[in-house]
Every structure is written in C-alpha cells, then in structure tokens.
C-alpha cells in the first residue's frame, strides 16, 4: 500500500510537472509580449477573477467537502448528479452576472485602477470568467477520478490551459498588446472546454458516471445534501480566506508603482512550482488514504502515514527554498527577461520571490496537516484559522507599505506578509492536530542531522554559484556557436 501511495504521488507529480513546465513557457511568452506594466497587470487581474472563485468553489471548498461526503454516501450516483446539477446552475448564473456587470467586478478586484484602465479590463474580465464554468465541471469529474486513485489526468489537464496560451502566442504581435490580451483571454476559455472534453472521454465507462446516468433514468436522483452543504459552507469560508488574501495582495499592489501586480504574479508562479509539485501533489494522493484509515478507526496507521509524508515533504520544500533563494535572480532572468521584460523587472521579481519562499515550508506543511481537519469534518475550524491568517496578512501588508519609504520595496513587503501568515497557519493547524501528537511524529535527532546537512548544502551551493553560472554560460555560448 505504501508503494501504491508513492506511485500515485509520482504519477500526480509528473502530471503537475507537465502542467507547470508549460505554465512557465506560458509565463515566458506573457512576459515577452506584455512585459511587466499596464497590459500585463490588466491580464493578470482578468485571469485572477476566475482563478479566485475556482479555488474557492472548485479546488478549495468543493474538493474538501465533496470527497468525504461522497465516501459516506450510500447512493453515490444520486449524490453526484445532485451536486453536479445544483452547482452547475449556480456557477452558470454567476458567470452571467459577472458578464453583465464586468466593470463593477473589475473595480472590486483592482480598486486602484483608474476608470480608463477599468474600461480596458472589464471586457476581458467578462471573457475570462467563463473559464470558471468549465473548470468547475472539470474539478467535479476530477474528484471522481481521484476517488478511484487516478490522479494523472486531472493534474495533467491544467497543461491544456497553458498550451492554449502558448498556441495563441503564435498569432499575436508584441507591438499590439491589446489584441494580445483578447487572444489570450479567448484561449483561456477554450482551454476549459478542452479540459472538460478530456475528462468526459476518460470517464466514459466509469461506474460512478453509469450510476449517475442510471439515477436520472430511474428518476431516483433525490438524496440528502444537508451534511454536504454544511461542510461546503464552512469550506467556502476557509478557502475564501486564503483566496481573499491573494486578492488583497493584488488590490494593494494596484495602488503601488506600475508593474507591482506583475512582480507578484511572476514571483508567485515560480513559488507555486515546488508548492504544487510536492505539497499539492502529495496532499491530493494522501487525502483518500487518510480518510480510509480514519473511517476504519485505524488512527495509528494514519499517523504513521502522516509522519512519513511530513519528513518527505519537509526535505523537498527546504531544498527548493534554498535553491530558489540562492538562484532567484538567475531564475527570473532565465524565465522572463526578454522582450518587454527588463533587467530591473528581473531584480524586483527576484526579491519578491525570496519573500514568498520564506513561507514555502509552512505553507506546504499546513496543507498536509489541514487534511486531518477535513477528514474529521472540521471545516468550520479550518475556516476560522484561515480567516485569522487573512487578517494577519492584511495587517502586515498595510504596516509594511506604511513604514517602508522606498516605493520599489513595498511590493516585497506584500509578499513577505503572505509568508508570515503561513507561519500562523502552520502553528494553528499543529494546535488543532495536537501538539503532543505532532511532536510524537518528530525525531529531533533526525531533524538535527537534516539541519546540519542543509546548512552544508547551502554553503556549497552559495560558494559554487559563480562556477556553476560560468559553466552554464560556457555551454550556452558553445551551443550558440554551433548554431
């Protein structure tokens, strides 16, 4: 069983890696065509709106509430058809609302934009928001695949979004940024359609889908939903707190110097790579496993599993944080510095990236520990923790912006505030998990050895950095000479 979990983690991580590699290609092209200024800020705001609600209603609250209730449901087909129909209607109406009042919603998400910028951004917001409808259905069908221990398709399908932007880039010109924005926006919506089609093809013969169809035919789709909606409501509060924090970062950045939203976006994209590749991939495959142990009253097995997962995840995230911080500028230069993205933009993004990486370990570990709360149906507690973290992040952001005099450094304070809130999230989740239980999972001798090893690794990485960079330059120049 341990080998199966590791296999699922590798499969899920490979799917996420494919998506993230294409995501980096997408961001390289966005940096090339839009740079870090007005047009890139507009696109990221337009993209953030469906992403914000997707992470609340789809990947966040929905995912955390659906699977535990799905496992408990006696009539799984009836339960699924009720959830799909009711939520699809709600999301559809919401998309129509945003389409008709796009200027109002754009102003909420980018309060610092002037009216002229709002007028440019609002039609793009209306287009991009339809991505939410399709991605909700993708998340719903993806949850069914996860229940069957099939993780690759859902993790890989996000690559279709990135691929759509890459393909759209072949039809645009960097001297026509407004036209580029529309091409990228329509590509976003079409990618949602492509992801939905892929899931429908894979699920064609799935027994849960057959049970859903049978429930419709027999007109027996009625089932109790009270428990699900109770968990979902609290899940919405928890997920919305995390996403509101991200939204507030964008809103606050809209008041700062031009390009601040873009610096946060580009740095966060790099930060999200190890977080998704290791923390999210591991938690996705761990959740069904923890649920199964707790449902069978095998808490000791669940704790042993958590111990192995914590050690594995901590090492991966610490190494990622160290490498990312030491090579932050080089990473930003390699990925983004071309076209309209300048060297000064790389420097600003690199500092923001370091501020985010400080919180990588606590962000990842709290995701793993929060699974315990969701498995125990403590969504309300998780929501309360998340809102306190939101309040801490907001207060820190305001304080940094007020006390930091240099306009170029204020955006770093916004990113660092997010990392500070991550430490609170981790501490609060440990408290709910149980300090005694948590420290019982830790071998302090092993931790000491790991810390020593990481200090040596950091020193070697820092001292060999000039030689490694010279080697890459030599390889690049040689390759360029051959061409």
Short mmCIF file of C-alpha atoms in Angstrom, two decimals:
data_model
loop_
_atom_site.label_atom_id
_atom_site.label_comp_id
_atom_site.label_asym_id
_atom_site.label_seq_id
_atom_site.Cartn_x
_atom_site.Cartn_y
_atom_site.Cartn_z
CA UNK A 1 0.00 0.00 0.00
CA UNK A 2 2.94 2.31 0.77
CA UNK A 3 4.31 1.65 -2.73
CA UNK A 4 0.88 2.47 -4.21
CA UNK A 5 0.81 5.86 -2.46
CA UNK A 6 4.36 6.63 -3.64
CA UNK A 7 3.42 5.54 -7.16
CA UNK A 8 0.34 7.78 -7.11
CA UNK A 9 2.46 10.67 -5.82
CA UNK A 10 4.97 10.24 -8.67
CA UNK A 11 2.17 9.98 -11.25
CA UNK A 12 0.39 13.03 -9.84
CA UNK A 13 3.66 14.97 -9.60
CA UNK A 14 4.51 14.13 -13.23
CA UNK A 15 1.13 15.43 -14.34
CA UNK A 16 1.64 18.63 -12.35
CA UNK A 17 5.21 18.93 -13.65
CA UNK A 18 3.98 18.76 -17.27
CA UNK A 19 1.44 21.46 -16.48
CA UNK A 20 3.95 23.66 -14.63
CA UNK A 21 6.62 23.37 -17.33
CA UNK A 22 4.06 24.50 -19.91
CA UNK A 23 2.98 27.12 -17.37
CA UNK A 24 6.49 28.52 -17.28
CA UNK A 25 6.50 28.55 -21.10
CA UNK A 26 3.21 30.44 -20.93
CA UNK A 27 4.61 32.98 -18.46
CA UNK A 28 7.75 33.44 -20.56
CA UNK A 29 5.52 34.33 -23.52
CA UNK A 30 3.34 36.63 -21.42
CA UNK A 31 6.49 38.40 -20.20
CA UNK A 32 7.73 38.61 -23.80
CA UNK A 33 4.53 40.09 -25.23
CA UNK A 34 3.17 42.05 -22.26
CA UNK A 35 6.24 42.69 -20.07
CA UNK A 36 5.56 43.99 -16.54
CA UNK A 37 3.34 47.04 -16.85
CA UNK A 38 -0.21 48.19 -17.56
CA UNK A 39 -1.26 45.47 -20.02
CA UNK A 40 0.23 42.60 -18.04
CA UNK A 41 -1.44 43.95 -14.87
CA UNK A 42 -4.79 44.04 -16.71
CA UNK A 43 -4.42 40.45 -17.94
CA UNK A 44 -3.46 39.12 -14.51
CA UNK A 45 -6.46 40.84 -12.93
CA UNK A 46 -8.76 39.38 -15.61
CA UNK A 47 -7.22 35.96 -15.03
CA UNK A 48 -7.26 36.23 -11.24
CA UNK A 49 -11.05 36.59 -11.05
CA UNK A 50 -11.98 33.11 -12.35
CA UNK A 51 -8.91 31.68 -10.60
CA UNK A 52 -10.10 33.22 -7.32
CA UNK A 53 -13.56 31.65 -7.50
CA UNK A 54 -12.20 28.41 -8.96
CA UNK A 55 -10.01 27.88 -5.91
CA UNK A 56 -12.93 28.66 -3.59
CA UNK A 57 -15.79 26.77 -5.22
CA UNK A 58 -13.88 24.16 -7.19
CA UNK A 59 -10.44 23.16 -5.92
CA UNK A 60 -10.98 24.54 -2.42
CA UNK A 61 -14.31 24.17 -0.62
CA UNK A 62 -15.80 21.80 -3.15
CA UNK A 63 -12.88 19.38 -3.20
CA UNK A 64 -12.56 19.36 0.59
CA UNK A 65 -16.29 18.76 1.11
CA UNK A 66 -17.18 16.51 -1.81
CA UNK A 67 -14.83 13.58 -1.24
CA UNK A 68 -15.60 12.89 2.47
CA UNK A 69 -19.36 13.12 1.80
CA UNK A 70 -19.04 11.07 -1.38
CA UNK A 71 -17.30 8.31 0.59
CA UNK A 72 -20.14 8.34 3.16
CA UNK A 73 -23.00 8.47 0.60
CA UNK A 74 -24.98 5.24 0.09
CA UNK A 75 -26.40 6.33 -3.27
CA UNK A 76 -23.26 7.68 -4.86
CA UNK A 77 -24.81 8.18 -8.31
CA UNK A 78 -27.75 10.17 -6.91
CA UNK A 79 -25.43 12.21 -4.68
CA UNK A 80 -23.15 13.10 -7.61
CA UNK A 81 -25.95 14.08 -10.00
CA UNK A 82 -27.49 16.36 -7.38
CA UNK A 83 -24.18 18.07 -6.67
CA UNK A 84 -23.33 18.49 -10.35
CA UNK A 85 -26.71 19.90 -11.42
CA UNK A 86 -27.15 22.27 -8.48
CA UNK A 87 -23.62 23.65 -8.56
CA UNK A 88 -23.51 23.92 -12.37
CA UNK A 89 -26.63 26.09 -12.29
CA UNK A 90 -25.19 28.33 -9.55
CA UNK A 91 -21.86 28.78 -11.37
CA UNK A 92 -23.63 29.42 -14.70
CA UNK A 93 -25.77 32.18 -13.19
CA UNK A 94 -22.71 33.67 -11.53
CA UNK A 95 -20.83 33.77 -14.85
CA UNK A 96 -23.80 35.57 -16.45
CA UNK A 97 -23.86 38.07 -13.59
CA UNK A 98 -20.16 38.90 -13.98
CA UNK A 99 -20.56 39.19 -17.77
CA UNK A 100 -23.34 41.79 -17.43
CA UNK A 101 -21.64 43.75 -14.63
CA UNK A 102 -17.98 43.21 -15.51
CA UNK A 103 -16.96 46.82 -14.77
CA UNK A 104 -18.28 46.56 -11.21
CA UNK A 105 -16.46 43.29 -10.52
CA UNK A 106 -13.25 44.56 -12.14
CA UNK A 107 -13.29 47.58 -9.83
CA UNK A 108 -13.61 45.26 -6.82
CA UNK A 109 -10.62 43.18 -7.89
CA UNK A 110 -8.40 46.14 -8.86
CA UNK A 111 -9.61 49.06 -6.78
CA UNK A 112 -6.52 51.09 -7.58
CA UNK A 113 -7.17 51.08 -11.36
CA UNK A 114 -8.39 54.35 -12.86
CA UNK A 115 -11.56 54.49 -14.99
CA UNK A 116 -9.68 54.26 -18.30
CA UNK A 117 -7.90 51.08 -17.19
CA UNK A 118 -11.20 49.65 -15.88
CA UNK A 119 -12.78 50.24 -19.30
CA UNK A 120 -9.98 48.29 -20.97
CA UNK A 121 -10.02 45.46 -18.42
CA UNK A 122 -13.77 44.84 -17.94
CA UNK A 123 -14.47 43.16 -21.35
CA UNK A 124 -11.50 40.88 -20.73
CA UNK A 125 -12.80 40.01 -17.26
CA UNK A 126 -16.17 39.07 -18.80
CA UNK A 127 -14.47 36.72 -21.29
CA UNK A 128 -12.06 35.09 -18.85
CA UNK A 129 -14.72 34.46 -16.22
CA UNK A 130 -16.43 31.80 -18.36
CA UNK A 131 -13.39 29.62 -17.69
CA UNK A 132 -14.86 29.12 -14.20
CA UNK A 133 -17.94 27.27 -15.51
CA UNK A 134 -15.94 24.69 -17.41
CA UNK A 135 -13.28 24.28 -14.75
CA UNK A 136 -15.92 23.57 -12.08
CA UNK A 137 -17.13 20.60 -14.14
CA UNK A 138 -13.51 19.53 -14.62
CA UNK A 139 -12.95 19.63 -10.85
CA UNK A 140 -16.15 17.66 -10.22
CA UNK A 141 -15.17 14.87 -12.62
CA UNK A 142 -11.57 15.06 -11.36
CA UNK A 143 -12.76 14.33 -7.81
CA UNK A 144 -14.42 11.14 -9.10
CA UNK A 145 -11.14 10.11 -10.73
CA UNK A 146 -9.23 10.82 -7.50
CA UNK A 147 -11.61 8.54 -5.60
CA UNK A 148 -10.56 5.78 -7.97
CA UNK A 149 -6.86 6.59 -7.29
CA UNK A 150 -6.41 8.04 -10.79
CA UNK A 151 -4.62 11.35 -10.39
CA UNK A 152 -2.68 11.93 -13.61
CA UNK A 153 -5.48 13.15 -15.90
CA UNK A 154 -6.68 15.93 -13.62
CA UNK A 155 -3.17 17.10 -12.72
CA UNK A 156 -2.10 16.97 -16.38
CA UNK A 157 -5.27 18.60 -17.78
CA UNK A 158 -4.19 22.01 -16.44
CA UNK A 159 -1.42 21.80 -19.06
CA UNK A 160 -4.11 22.36 -21.70
CA UNK A 161 -4.69 25.84 -20.29
CA UNK A 162 -1.01 26.67 -20.58
CA UNK A 163 -0.79 25.07 -24.01
CA UNK A 164 -3.71 27.19 -25.24
CA UNK A 165 -1.87 30.40 -24.27
CA UNK A 166 1.31 29.13 -25.94
CA UNK A 167 -0.59 28.39 -29.17
CA UNK A 168 -2.35 31.78 -29.04
CA UNK A 169 1.08 33.45 -28.78
CA UNK A 170 1.83 32.35 -32.36
CA UNK A 171 -0.95 34.63 -33.61
CA UNK A 172 -0.09 37.83 -31.75
CA UNK A 173 2.41 40.66 -32.03
CA UNK A 174 4.25 42.25 -29.08
CA UNK A 175 3.57 45.65 -30.65
CA UNK A 176 -0.20 45.06 -30.30
CA UNK A 177 -0.68 44.35 -26.58
CA UNK A 178 -4.45 44.97 -26.52
CA UNK A 179 -5.06 42.46 -29.32
CA UNK A 180 -2.78 40.04 -27.47
CA UNK A 181 -4.95 40.36 -24.36
CA UNK A 182 -8.06 39.27 -26.29
CA UNK A 183 -6.28 36.32 -27.90
CA UNK A 184 -5.01 35.12 -24.52
CA UNK A 185 -8.47 35.56 -22.95
CA UNK A 186 -10.31 33.50 -25.59
CA UNK A 187 -7.56 30.86 -25.35
CA UNK A 188 -8.23 30.66 -21.59
CA UNK A 189 -11.92 29.84 -22.10
CA UNK A 190 -11.21 27.32 -24.88
CA UNK A 191 -8.73 25.55 -22.61
CA UNK A 192 -11.54 24.98 -20.10
CA UNK A 193 -13.63 23.34 -22.83
CA UNK A 194 -10.67 21.14 -23.82
CA UNK A 195 -10.11 20.01 -20.21
CA UNK A 196 -13.79 19.11 -19.83
CA UNK A 197 -13.79 17.07 -23.04
CA UNK A 198 -10.67 15.18 -21.91
CA UNK A 199 -12.31 14.21 -18.59
CA UNK A 200 -15.54 13.12 -20.28
CA UNK A 201 -13.58 10.84 -22.62
CA UNK A 202 -11.63 9.25 -19.75
CA UNK A 203 -14.77 8.80 -17.60
CA UNK A 204 -16.87 7.29 -20.38
CA UNK A 205 -17.02 3.83 -18.76
CA UNK A 206 -16.58 4.86 -15.12
CA UNK A 207 -19.05 3.07 -12.77
CA UNK A 208 -19.87 6.31 -10.89
CA UNK A 209 -20.85 8.01 -14.15
CA UNK A 210 -23.00 4.99 -15.04
CA UNK A 211 -24.66 5.23 -11.61
CA UNK A 212 -25.36 8.93 -12.24
CA UNK A 213 -26.98 8.15 -15.60
CA UNK A 214 -29.00 5.34 -14.04
CA UNK A 215 -30.23 7.70 -11.29
CA UNK A 216 -31.51 10.11 -13.94
CA UNK A 217 -33.22 7.36 -15.94
CA UNK A 218 -34.92 5.88 -12.88
CA UNK A 219 -35.72 9.37 -11.57
CA UNK A 220 -34.12 8.49 -8.24
CA UNK A 221 -31.70 11.36 -8.01
CA UNK A 222 -33.03 12.57 -4.66
CA UNK A 223 -30.63 12.22 -1.77
CA UNK A 224 -29.78 14.04 1.47
CA UNK A 225 -27.48 17.00 0.87
CA UNK A 226 -27.65 18.77 4.25
CA UNK A 227 -24.36 17.36 5.54
CA UNK A 228 -22.58 18.20 2.30
CA UNK A 229 -23.81 21.79 2.21
CA UNK A 230 -22.87 22.31 5.87
CA UNK A 231 -19.30 21.17 5.19
CA UNK A 232 -19.24 23.06 1.90
CA UNK A 233 -20.30 26.34 3.51
CA UNK A 234 -17.52 26.14 6.09
CA UNK A 235 -15.13 25.03 3.35
CA UNK A 236 -16.07 28.12 1.34
CA UNK A 237 -15.21 30.31 4.32
CA UNK A 238 -11.82 28.61 4.73
CA UNK A 239 -10.94 28.62 1.03
CA UNK A 240 -12.25 32.15 0.50
CA UNK A 241 -9.99 33.44 3.28
CA UNK A 242 -6.90 32.10 1.52
CA UNK A 243 -8.03 33.42 -1.85
CA UNK A 244 -9.18 36.78 -0.45
CA UNK A 245 -5.64 37.12 0.91
CA UNK A 246 -4.29 36.62 -2.62
CA UNK A 247 -6.91 39.02 -3.97
CA UNK A 248 -5.99 41.66 -1.38
CA UNK A 249 -2.35 41.35 -2.44
CA UNK A 250 -3.41 42.22 -5.99
CA UNK A 251 -5.68 45.04 -4.81
CA UNK A 252 -2.96 46.53 -2.59
CA UNK A 253 -0.41 46.18 -5.40
CA UNK A 254 -2.74 48.11 -7.75
CA UNK A 255 -2.02 51.20 -5.57
CA UNK A 256 1.76 50.72 -5.84
CA UNK A 257 4.08 51.52 -8.73
CA UNK A 258 3.16 50.16 -12.17
CA UNK A 259 4.26 46.56 -12.58
CA UNK A 260 3.78 45.60 -8.91
CA UNK A 261 0.89 43.24 -9.73
CA UNK A 262 3.08 41.62 -12.37
CA UNK A 263 6.05 41.20 -9.99
CA UNK A 264 3.77 39.41 -7.52
CA UNK A 265 2.33 37.26 -10.29
CA UNK A 266 5.63 36.19 -11.87
CA UNK A 267 7.28 35.50 -8.50
CA UNK A 268 4.24 33.59 -7.26
CA UNK A 269 4.27 31.46 -10.40
CA UNK A 270 7.82 30.32 -9.63
CA UNK A 271 6.91 29.86 -5.94
CA UNK A 272 3.91 27.73 -6.91
CA UNK A 273 6.09 25.24 -8.82
CA UNK A 274 7.59 23.43 -5.79
CA UNK A 275 4.41 24.01 -3.78
CA UNK A 276 2.28 22.29 -6.41
CA UNK A 277 4.84 19.70 -7.44
CA UNK A 278 5.48 18.48 -3.89
CA UNK A 279 2.89 19.77 -1.38
CA UNK A 280 -0.26 19.73 -3.52
CA UNK A 281 0.67 16.51 -5.33
CA UNK A 282 1.31 14.75 -2.03
CA UNK A 283 -1.80 16.06 -0.27
CA UNK A 284 -4.04 15.06 -3.18
CA UNK A 285 -2.93 11.43 -3.02
CA UNK A 286 -2.80 11.46 0.80
CA UNK A 287 -6.37 12.62 1.43
CA UNK A 288 -8.13 9.41 0.28
CA UNK A 289 -5.58 7.36 2.24
CA UNK A 290 -6.11 9.31 5.49
CA UNK A 291 -9.88 9.18 5.01
CA UNK A 292 -9.75 5.41 4.60
CA UNK A 293 -7.67 4.87 7.78
CA UNK A 294 -9.84 7.15 9.91
CA UNK A 295 -13.07 5.63 8.58
CA UNK A 296 -11.71 2.20 9.60
CA UNK A 297 -10.75 3.53 13.08
CA UNK A 298 -7.05 2.99 12.27
CA UNK A 299 -5.72 6.30 13.58
CA UNK A 300 -2.27 4.85 14.32
CA UNK A 301 -1.84 3.90 10.66
CA UNK A 302 -2.99 7.37 9.62
CA UNK A 303 -0.42 8.95 11.97
CA UNK A 304 2.40 6.77 10.65
CA UNK A 305 1.45 7.77 7.15
CA UNK A 306 1.44 11.46 8.17
CA UNK A 307 4.90 11.08 9.73
CA UNK A 308 6.45 9.70 6.53
CA UNK A 309 4.69 12.31 4.42
CA UNK A 310 5.86 15.18 6.67
CA UNK A 311 9.52 14.12 6.56
CA UNK A 312 9.47 13.63 2.80
CA UNK A 313 7.68 16.92 2.15
CA UNK A 314 9.83 18.97 4.56
CA UNK A 315 13.09 17.91 2.88
CA UNK A 316 11.77 18.64 -0.61
CA UNK A 317 10.41 22.08 0.34
CA UNK A 318 13.51 23.15 2.29
CA UNK A 319 15.82 22.22 -0.60
CA UNK A 320 13.50 24.07 -3.01
CA UNK A 321 13.52 27.18 -0.79
CA UNK A 322 17.32 27.22 -0.57
CA UNK A 323 17.92 26.69 -4.29
CA UNK A 324 15.21 29.20 -5.23
CA UNK A 325 16.60 31.88 -2.91
CA UNK A 326 20.25 31.46 -3.94
CA UNK A 327 19.40 31.50 -7.65
CA UNK A 328 16.36 33.83 -7.50
CA UNK A 329 17.74 36.47 -9.88
CA UNK A 330 19.10 33.91 -12.34
CA UNK A 331 15.75 32.07 -12.37
CA UNK A 332 13.85 35.29 -13.12
CA UNK A 333 16.33 36.29 -15.80
CA UNK A 334 16.22 32.88 -17.44
CA UNK A 335 12.44 32.65 -17.44
CA UNK A 336 11.23 36.18 -18.03
CA UNK A 337 13.95 38.65 -19.07
CA UNK A 338 13.28 39.13 -22.76
CA UNK A 339 11.13 41.34 -24.95
CA UNK A 340 9.27 43.89 -22.81
CA UNK A 341 10.54 42.38 -19.51
CA UNK A 342 13.67 44.31 -18.46
CA UNK A 343 16.63 43.58 -16.16
CA UNK A 344 15.18 45.86 -13.46
CA UNK A 345 11.96 43.84 -13.65
CA UNK A 346 14.00 40.68 -13.03
CA UNK A 347 15.64 42.19 -9.94
CA UNK A 348 12.29 43.29 -8.49
CA UNK A 349 10.69 39.90 -9.19
CA UNK A 350 13.67 38.07 -7.63
CA UNK A 351 13.31 39.92 -4.31
CA UNK A 352 9.56 39.22 -4.27
CA UNK A 353 10.30 35.54 -4.97
CA UNK A 354 12.64 35.32 -1.96
CA UNK A 355 9.93 36.88 0.23
CA UNK A 356 7.49 34.19 -0.93
CA UNK A 357 9.99 31.34 -0.50
CA UNK A 358 10.41 32.16 3.19
CA UNK A 359 6.90 30.79 3.65
CA UNK A 360 7.22 27.73 1.38
CA UNK A 361 7.82 25.18 4.15
CA UNK A 362 4.99 26.34 6.47
CA UNK A 363 2.60 26.67 3.51
CA UNK A 364 3.33 23.11 2.42
CA UNK A 365 3.19 21.52 5.88
CA UNK A 366 -0.06 23.25 6.82
CA UNK A 367 -1.66 21.86 3.66
CA UNK A 368 -0.75 18.36 4.82
CA UNK A 369 -1.88 18.92 8.42
CA UNK A 370 -5.16 20.52 7.34
CA UNK A 371 -6.13 17.19 5.75
CA UNK A 372 -6.62 15.88 9.29
CA UNK A 373 -9.21 18.58 9.97
CA UNK A 374 -11.08 17.91 6.71
CA UNK A 375 -11.03 14.16 7.27
CA UNK A 376 -12.51 14.75 10.74
CA UNK A 377 -15.18 17.05 9.20
CA UNK A 378 -13.77 20.12 10.99
CA UNK A 379 -14.20 22.51 8.06
CA UNK A 380 -15.55 25.17 10.44
CA UNK A 381 -12.33 25.12 12.47
CA UNK A 382 -10.24 25.28 9.30
CA UNK A 383 -12.27 28.29 8.13
CA UNK A 384 -11.68 30.14 11.41
CA UNK A 385 -7.91 29.51 11.16
CA UNK A 386 -7.81 30.70 7.56
CA UNK A 387 -9.61 33.96 8.35
CA UNK A 388 -7.24 34.75 11.21
CA UNK A 389 -4.33 34.18 8.79
CA UNK A 390 -6.01 36.54 6.32
CA UNK A 391 -6.27 39.24 8.99
CA UNK A 392 -2.59 38.81 9.92
CA UNK A 393 -1.51 39.03 6.27
CA UNK A 394 -3.61 42.17 5.70
CA UNK A 395 -2.30 43.95 8.81
CA UNK A 396 1.31 43.10 7.94
CA UNK A 397 0.88 44.32 4.33
CA UNK A 398 -0.58 47.64 5.48
CA UNK A 399 2.18 48.05 8.08
CA UNK A 400 4.97 47.34 5.59
CA UNK A 401 3.51 49.71 2.99
CA UNK A 402 3.13 52.45 5.62
CA UNK A 403 6.60 52.15 7.13
CA UNK A 404 8.65 51.32 4.01
CA UNK A 405 9.57 54.56 2.27
CA UNK A 406 11.10 53.12 -0.90
CA UNK A 407 8.27 52.55 -3.42
CA UNK A 408 10.19 49.71 -5.06
CA UNK A 409 10.40 47.75 -1.79
CA UNK A 410 6.74 47.96 -0.80
CA UNK A 411 5.72 45.09 -3.09
CA UNK A 412 8.30 42.88 -1.30
CA UNK A 413 6.54 43.68 1.97
CA UNK A 414 3.24 42.44 0.48
CA UNK A 415 4.82 39.10 -0.47
CA UNK A 416 6.58 38.77 2.91
CA UNK A 417 3.25 39.35 4.68
CA UNK A 418 1.90 36.28 2.92
CA UNK A 419 4.82 34.22 4.27
CA UNK A 420 4.24 35.49 7.81
CA UNK A 421 0.61 34.37 7.64
CA UNK A 422 1.82 30.91 6.56
CA UNK A 423 3.68 30.50 9.86
CA UNK A 424 0.48 31.28 11.73
CA UNK A 425 -1.44 28.76 9.57
CA UNK A 426 1.09 26.06 10.39
CA UNK A 427 1.04 26.82 14.12
CA UNK A 428 -2.75 26.87 14.28
CA UNK A 429 -3.03 23.58 12.37
CA UNK A 430 -0.48 21.96 14.70
CA UNK A 431 -2.55 23.13 17.68
CA UNK A 432 -5.72 21.56 16.25
CA UNK A 433 -3.84 18.41 15.28
CA UNK A 434 -2.47 18.25 18.82
CA UNK A 435 0.97 19.39 19.98
CA UNK A 436 1.63 16.09 21.73
CA UNK A 437 0.56 14.12 18.68
CA UNK A 438 2.60 16.35 16.35
CA UNK A 439 5.84 16.24 18.34
CA UNK A 440 5.35 12.49 18.70
CA UNK A 441 5.81 12.30 14.93
CA UNK A 442 9.13 14.18 15.05
CA UNK A 443 12.54 12.64 15.63
CA UNK A 444 14.64 15.52 16.98
CA UNK A 445 17.88 13.65 16.30
CA UNK A 446 16.87 13.22 12.67
CA UNK A 447 15.83 16.90 12.45
CA UNK A 448 19.22 17.99 13.82
CA UNK A 449 21.05 15.93 11.20
CA UNK A 450 18.84 17.33 8.43
CA UNK A 451 19.50 20.93 9.59
CA UNK A 452 23.28 20.33 9.56
CA UNK A 453 23.06 18.74 6.11
CA UNK A 454 21.00 21.68 4.78
CA UNK A 455 23.47 24.25 6.21
CA UNK A 456 26.34 22.46 4.45
CA UNK A 457 24.26 22.21 1.25
CA UNK A 458 23.50 25.96 1.36
CA UNK A 459 27.17 26.85 1.89
CA UNK A 460 28.30 24.62 -1.00
CA UNK A 461 25.54 25.99 -3.25
CA UNK A 462 26.50 29.59 -2.48
CA UNK A 463 30.27 29.04 -2.85
CA UNK A 464 29.96 27.13 -6.12
CA UNK A 465 27.40 29.52 -7.62
CA UNK A 466 29.94 31.55 -9.71
CA UNK A 467 31.46 28.36 -11.16
CA UNK A 468 28.06 26.84 -11.95
CA UNK A 469 26.93 30.04 -13.68
CA UNK A 470 30.18 30.21 -15.69
CA UNK A 471 29.69 26.60 -16.73
CA UNK A 472 26.17 27.32 -17.99
CA UNK A 473 27.41 30.42 -19.85
CA UNK A 474 30.17 28.35 -21.45
CA UNK A 475 27.67 25.66 -22.51
CA UNK A 476 25.27 28.31 -23.84
CA UNK A 477 28.00 30.11 -25.84
CA UNK A 478 29.22 26.81 -27.23
CA UNK A 479 25.72 25.82 -28.23
CA UNK A 480 25.17 29.25 -29.78
CA UNK A 481 28.43 28.91 -31.73
CA UNK A 482 27.36 25.54 -33.15
CA UNK A 483 24.06 27.02 -34.33
#
